[in-house]
Short mmCIF file of N, CA, C and O in Angstrom, two decimals:
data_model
loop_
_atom_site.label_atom_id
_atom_site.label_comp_id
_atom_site.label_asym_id
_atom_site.label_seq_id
_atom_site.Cartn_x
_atom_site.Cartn_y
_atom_site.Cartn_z
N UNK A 3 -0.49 18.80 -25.96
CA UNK A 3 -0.13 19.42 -24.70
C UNK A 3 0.14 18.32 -23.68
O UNK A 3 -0.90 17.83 -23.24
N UNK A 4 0.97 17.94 -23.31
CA UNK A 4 1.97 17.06 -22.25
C UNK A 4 1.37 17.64 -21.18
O UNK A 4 1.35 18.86 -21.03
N UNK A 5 0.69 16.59 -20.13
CA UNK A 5 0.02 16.47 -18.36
C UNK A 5 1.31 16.88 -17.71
O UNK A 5 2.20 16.36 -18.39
N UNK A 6 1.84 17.55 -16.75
CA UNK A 6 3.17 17.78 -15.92
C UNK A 6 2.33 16.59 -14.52
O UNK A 6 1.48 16.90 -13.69
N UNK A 7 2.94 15.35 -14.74
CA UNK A 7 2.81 14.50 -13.44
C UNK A 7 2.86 15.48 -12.02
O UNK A 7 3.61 16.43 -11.77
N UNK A 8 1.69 14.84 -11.14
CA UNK A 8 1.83 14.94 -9.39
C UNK A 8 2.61 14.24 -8.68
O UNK A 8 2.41 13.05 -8.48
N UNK A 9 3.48 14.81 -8.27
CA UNK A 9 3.82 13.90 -7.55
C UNK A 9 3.68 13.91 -5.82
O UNK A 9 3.67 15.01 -5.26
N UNK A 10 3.58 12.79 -5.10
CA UNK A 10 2.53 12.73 -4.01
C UNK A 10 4.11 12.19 -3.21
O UNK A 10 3.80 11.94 -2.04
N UNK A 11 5.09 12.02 -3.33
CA UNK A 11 5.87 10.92 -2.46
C UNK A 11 6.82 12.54 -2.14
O UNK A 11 7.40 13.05 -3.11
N UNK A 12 6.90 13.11 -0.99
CA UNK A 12 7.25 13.88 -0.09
C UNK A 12 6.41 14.76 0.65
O UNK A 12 5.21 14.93 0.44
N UNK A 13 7.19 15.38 1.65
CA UNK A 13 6.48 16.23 2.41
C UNK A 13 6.54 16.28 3.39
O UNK A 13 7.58 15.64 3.57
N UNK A 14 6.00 16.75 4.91
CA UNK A 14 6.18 16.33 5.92
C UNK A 14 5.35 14.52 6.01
O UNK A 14 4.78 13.86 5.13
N UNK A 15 5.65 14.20 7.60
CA UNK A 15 5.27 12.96 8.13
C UNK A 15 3.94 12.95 8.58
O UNK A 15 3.56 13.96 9.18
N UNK A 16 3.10 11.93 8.41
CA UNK A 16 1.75 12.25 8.70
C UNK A 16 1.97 10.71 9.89
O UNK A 16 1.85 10.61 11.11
N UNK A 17 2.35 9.66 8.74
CA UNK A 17 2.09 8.41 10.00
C UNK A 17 2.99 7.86 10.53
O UNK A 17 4.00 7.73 9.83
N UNK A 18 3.05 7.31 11.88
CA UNK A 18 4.21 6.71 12.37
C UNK A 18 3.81 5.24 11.87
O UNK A 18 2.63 4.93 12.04
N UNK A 19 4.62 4.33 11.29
CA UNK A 19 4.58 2.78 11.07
C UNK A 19 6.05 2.10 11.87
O UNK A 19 7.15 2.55 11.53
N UNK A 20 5.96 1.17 12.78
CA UNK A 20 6.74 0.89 13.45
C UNK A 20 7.14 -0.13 13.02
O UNK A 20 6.39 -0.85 12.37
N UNK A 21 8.84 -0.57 13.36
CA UNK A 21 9.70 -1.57 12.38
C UNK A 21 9.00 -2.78 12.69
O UNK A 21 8.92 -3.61 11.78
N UNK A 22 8.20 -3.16 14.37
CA UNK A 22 7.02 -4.34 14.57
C UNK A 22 6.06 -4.51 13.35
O UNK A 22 6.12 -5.59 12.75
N UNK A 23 4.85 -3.19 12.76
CA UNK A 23 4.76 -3.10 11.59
C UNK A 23 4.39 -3.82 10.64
O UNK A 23 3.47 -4.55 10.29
N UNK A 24 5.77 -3.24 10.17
CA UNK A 24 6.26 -3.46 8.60
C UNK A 24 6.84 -5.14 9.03
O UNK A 24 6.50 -6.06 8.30
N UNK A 25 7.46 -5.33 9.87
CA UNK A 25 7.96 -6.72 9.97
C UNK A 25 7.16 -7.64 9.73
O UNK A 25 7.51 -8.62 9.07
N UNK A 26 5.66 -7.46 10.34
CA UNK A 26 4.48 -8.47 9.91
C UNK A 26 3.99 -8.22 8.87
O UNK A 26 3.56 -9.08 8.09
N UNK A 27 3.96 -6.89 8.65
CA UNK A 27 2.99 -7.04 6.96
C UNK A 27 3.89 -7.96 6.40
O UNK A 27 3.30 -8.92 5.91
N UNK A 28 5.51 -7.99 6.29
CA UNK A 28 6.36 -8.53 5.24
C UNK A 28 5.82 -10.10 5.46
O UNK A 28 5.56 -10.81 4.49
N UNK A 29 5.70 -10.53 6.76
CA UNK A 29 6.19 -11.85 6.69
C UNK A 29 4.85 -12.00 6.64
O UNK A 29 4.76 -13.14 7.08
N UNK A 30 3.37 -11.52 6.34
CA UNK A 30 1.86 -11.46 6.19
C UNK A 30 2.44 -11.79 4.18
O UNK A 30 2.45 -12.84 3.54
N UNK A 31 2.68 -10.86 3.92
CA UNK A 31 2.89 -10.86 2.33
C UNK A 31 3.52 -11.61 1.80
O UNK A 31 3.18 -11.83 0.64
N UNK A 32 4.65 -12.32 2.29
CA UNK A 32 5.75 -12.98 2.17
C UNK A 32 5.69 -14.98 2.53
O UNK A 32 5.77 -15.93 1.75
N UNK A 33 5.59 -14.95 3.43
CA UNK A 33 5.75 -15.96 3.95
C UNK A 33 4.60 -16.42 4.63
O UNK A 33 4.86 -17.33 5.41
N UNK A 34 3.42 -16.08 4.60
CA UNK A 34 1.99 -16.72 5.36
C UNK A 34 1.53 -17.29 4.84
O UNK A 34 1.40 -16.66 3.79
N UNK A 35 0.69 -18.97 4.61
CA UNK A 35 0.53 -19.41 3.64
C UNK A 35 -0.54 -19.37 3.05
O UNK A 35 -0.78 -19.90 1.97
N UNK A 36 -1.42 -18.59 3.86
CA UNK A 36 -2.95 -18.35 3.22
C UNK A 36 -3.17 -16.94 3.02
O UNK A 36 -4.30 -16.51 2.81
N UNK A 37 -1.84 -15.97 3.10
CA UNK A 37 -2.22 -14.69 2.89
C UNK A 37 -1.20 -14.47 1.47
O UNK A 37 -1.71 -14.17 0.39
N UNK A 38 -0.07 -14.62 1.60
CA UNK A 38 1.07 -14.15 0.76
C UNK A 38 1.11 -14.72 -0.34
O UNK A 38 2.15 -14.70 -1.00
N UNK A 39 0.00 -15.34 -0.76
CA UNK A 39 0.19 -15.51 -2.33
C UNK A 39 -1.53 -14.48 -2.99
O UNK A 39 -1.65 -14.22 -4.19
N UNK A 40 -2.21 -14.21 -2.34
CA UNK A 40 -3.14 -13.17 -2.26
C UNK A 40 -2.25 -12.09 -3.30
O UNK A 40 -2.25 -11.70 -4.47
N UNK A 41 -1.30 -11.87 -1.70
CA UNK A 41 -1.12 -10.25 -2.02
C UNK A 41 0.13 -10.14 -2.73
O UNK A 41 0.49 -8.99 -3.00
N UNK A 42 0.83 -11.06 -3.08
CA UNK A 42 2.01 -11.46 -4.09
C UNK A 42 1.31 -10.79 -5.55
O UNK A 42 1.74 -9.86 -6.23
N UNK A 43 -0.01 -11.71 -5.79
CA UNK A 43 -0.84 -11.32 -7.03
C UNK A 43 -1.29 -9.94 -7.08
O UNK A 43 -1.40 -9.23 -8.08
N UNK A 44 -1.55 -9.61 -5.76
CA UNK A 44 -2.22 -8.04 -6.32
C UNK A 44 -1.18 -7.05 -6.66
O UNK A 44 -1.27 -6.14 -7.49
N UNK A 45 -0.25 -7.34 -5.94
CA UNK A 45 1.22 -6.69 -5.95
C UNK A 45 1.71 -6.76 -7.43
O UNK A 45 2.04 -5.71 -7.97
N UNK A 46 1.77 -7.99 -8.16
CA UNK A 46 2.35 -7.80 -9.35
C UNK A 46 0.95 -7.28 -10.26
O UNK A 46 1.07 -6.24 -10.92
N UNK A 47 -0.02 -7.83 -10.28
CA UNK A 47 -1.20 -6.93 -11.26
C UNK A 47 -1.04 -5.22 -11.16
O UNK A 47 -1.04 -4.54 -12.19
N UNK A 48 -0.86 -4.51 -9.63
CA UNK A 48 -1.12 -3.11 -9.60
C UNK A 48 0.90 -2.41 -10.41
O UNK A 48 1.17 -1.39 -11.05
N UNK A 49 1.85 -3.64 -9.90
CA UNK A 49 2.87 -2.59 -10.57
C UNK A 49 2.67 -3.24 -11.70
O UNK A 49 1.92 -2.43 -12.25
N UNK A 50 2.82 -4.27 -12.60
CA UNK A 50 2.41 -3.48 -13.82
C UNK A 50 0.92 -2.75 -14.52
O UNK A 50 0.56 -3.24 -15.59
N UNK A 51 0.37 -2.00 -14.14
CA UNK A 51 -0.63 -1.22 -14.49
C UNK A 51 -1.00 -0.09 -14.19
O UNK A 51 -1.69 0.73 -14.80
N UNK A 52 -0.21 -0.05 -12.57
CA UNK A 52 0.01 1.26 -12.35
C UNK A 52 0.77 2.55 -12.42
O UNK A 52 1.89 2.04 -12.43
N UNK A 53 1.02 3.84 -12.48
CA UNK A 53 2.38 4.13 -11.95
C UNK A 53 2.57 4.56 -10.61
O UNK A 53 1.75 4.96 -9.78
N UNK A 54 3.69 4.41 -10.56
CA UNK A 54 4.28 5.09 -8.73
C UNK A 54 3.22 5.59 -8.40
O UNK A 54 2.60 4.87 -7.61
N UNK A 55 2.73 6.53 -8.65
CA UNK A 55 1.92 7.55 -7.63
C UNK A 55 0.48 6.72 -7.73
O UNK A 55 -0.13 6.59 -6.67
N UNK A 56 0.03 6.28 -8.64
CA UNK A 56 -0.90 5.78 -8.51
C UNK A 56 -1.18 4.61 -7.50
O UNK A 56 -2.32 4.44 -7.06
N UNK A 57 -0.12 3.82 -7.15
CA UNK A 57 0.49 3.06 -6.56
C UNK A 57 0.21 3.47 -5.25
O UNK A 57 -0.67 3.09 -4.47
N UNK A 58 1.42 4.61 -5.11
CA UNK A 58 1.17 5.35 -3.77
C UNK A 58 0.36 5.75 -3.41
O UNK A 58 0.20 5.31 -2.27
N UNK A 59 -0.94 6.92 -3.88
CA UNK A 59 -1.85 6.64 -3.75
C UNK A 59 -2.59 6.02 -3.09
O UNK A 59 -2.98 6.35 -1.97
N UNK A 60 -3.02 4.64 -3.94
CA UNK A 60 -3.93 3.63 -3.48
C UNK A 60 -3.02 3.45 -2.03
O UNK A 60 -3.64 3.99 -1.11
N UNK A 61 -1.92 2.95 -1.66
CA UNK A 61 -1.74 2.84 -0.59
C UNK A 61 -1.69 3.36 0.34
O UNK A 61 -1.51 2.79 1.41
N UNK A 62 -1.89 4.90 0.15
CA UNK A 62 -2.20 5.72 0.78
C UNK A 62 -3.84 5.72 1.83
O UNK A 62 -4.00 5.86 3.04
N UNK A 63 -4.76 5.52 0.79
CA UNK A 63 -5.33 5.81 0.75
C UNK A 63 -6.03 4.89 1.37
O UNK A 63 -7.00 5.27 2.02
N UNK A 64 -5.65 3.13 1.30
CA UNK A 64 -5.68 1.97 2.19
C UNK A 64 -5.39 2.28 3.70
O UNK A 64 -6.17 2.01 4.62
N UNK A 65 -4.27 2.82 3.83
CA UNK A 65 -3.98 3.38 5.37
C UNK A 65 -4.60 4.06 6.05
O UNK A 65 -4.65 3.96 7.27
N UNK A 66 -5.46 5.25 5.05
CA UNK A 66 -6.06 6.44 5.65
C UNK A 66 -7.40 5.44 6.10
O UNK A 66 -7.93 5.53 7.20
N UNK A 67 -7.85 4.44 4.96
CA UNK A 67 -9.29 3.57 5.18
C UNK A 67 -8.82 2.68 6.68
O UNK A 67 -9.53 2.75 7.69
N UNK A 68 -7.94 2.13 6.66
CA UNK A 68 -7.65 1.26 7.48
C UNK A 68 -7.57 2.07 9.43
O UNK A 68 -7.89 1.59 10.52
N UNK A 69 -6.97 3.48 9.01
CA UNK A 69 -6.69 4.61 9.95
C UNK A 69 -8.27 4.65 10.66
O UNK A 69 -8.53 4.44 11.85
N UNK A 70 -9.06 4.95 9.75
CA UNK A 70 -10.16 5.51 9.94
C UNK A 70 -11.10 4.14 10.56
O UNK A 70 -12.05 4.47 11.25
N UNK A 71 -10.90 2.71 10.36
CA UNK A 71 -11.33 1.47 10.65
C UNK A 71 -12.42 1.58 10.00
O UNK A 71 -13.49 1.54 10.60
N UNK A 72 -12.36 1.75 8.56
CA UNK A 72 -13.48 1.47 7.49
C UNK A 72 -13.30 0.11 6.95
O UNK A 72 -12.27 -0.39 6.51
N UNK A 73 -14.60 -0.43 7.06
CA UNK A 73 -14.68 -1.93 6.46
C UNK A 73 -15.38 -1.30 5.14
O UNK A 73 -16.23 -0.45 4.89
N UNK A 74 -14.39 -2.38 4.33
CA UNK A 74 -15.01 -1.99 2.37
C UNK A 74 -15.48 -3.62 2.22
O UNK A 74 -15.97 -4.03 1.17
#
């Protein structure tokens, strides 16, 4: 018996993320020299092991922690 996947990527809008943002996470992930090779690694460990939603998900779910100003 075949699982019928969830899928989690539509719906209405819950968060506003502003192009300020996303501009720093990139250049946080990208180009910082004590952060962006961090999250370079976690980035390639979670896509290959995860799928999409699982993916999404977790990042979801980082935002909602981060929303909420939960220290893990």
């Amino acid at each position: 018996m075949a699982i019928t996947p969830i899928s989690i990527l539509g719906g209405d809008s819950v968060y506003c993320i502003n192009e300020a943002q996303v501009s720093d996470a990139r250049r946080l992930a990208n180009d910082d020299p004590e952060s962006s090779e961090k999250i370079q690694s976690e980035i390639e460990k979670l896509e290959s092991s995860f799928t999409r939603n699982e993916r999404a998900a977790l990042a979801f779910t980082i935002i909602e922690n981060l929303r909420e100003d939960r220290e893990k």
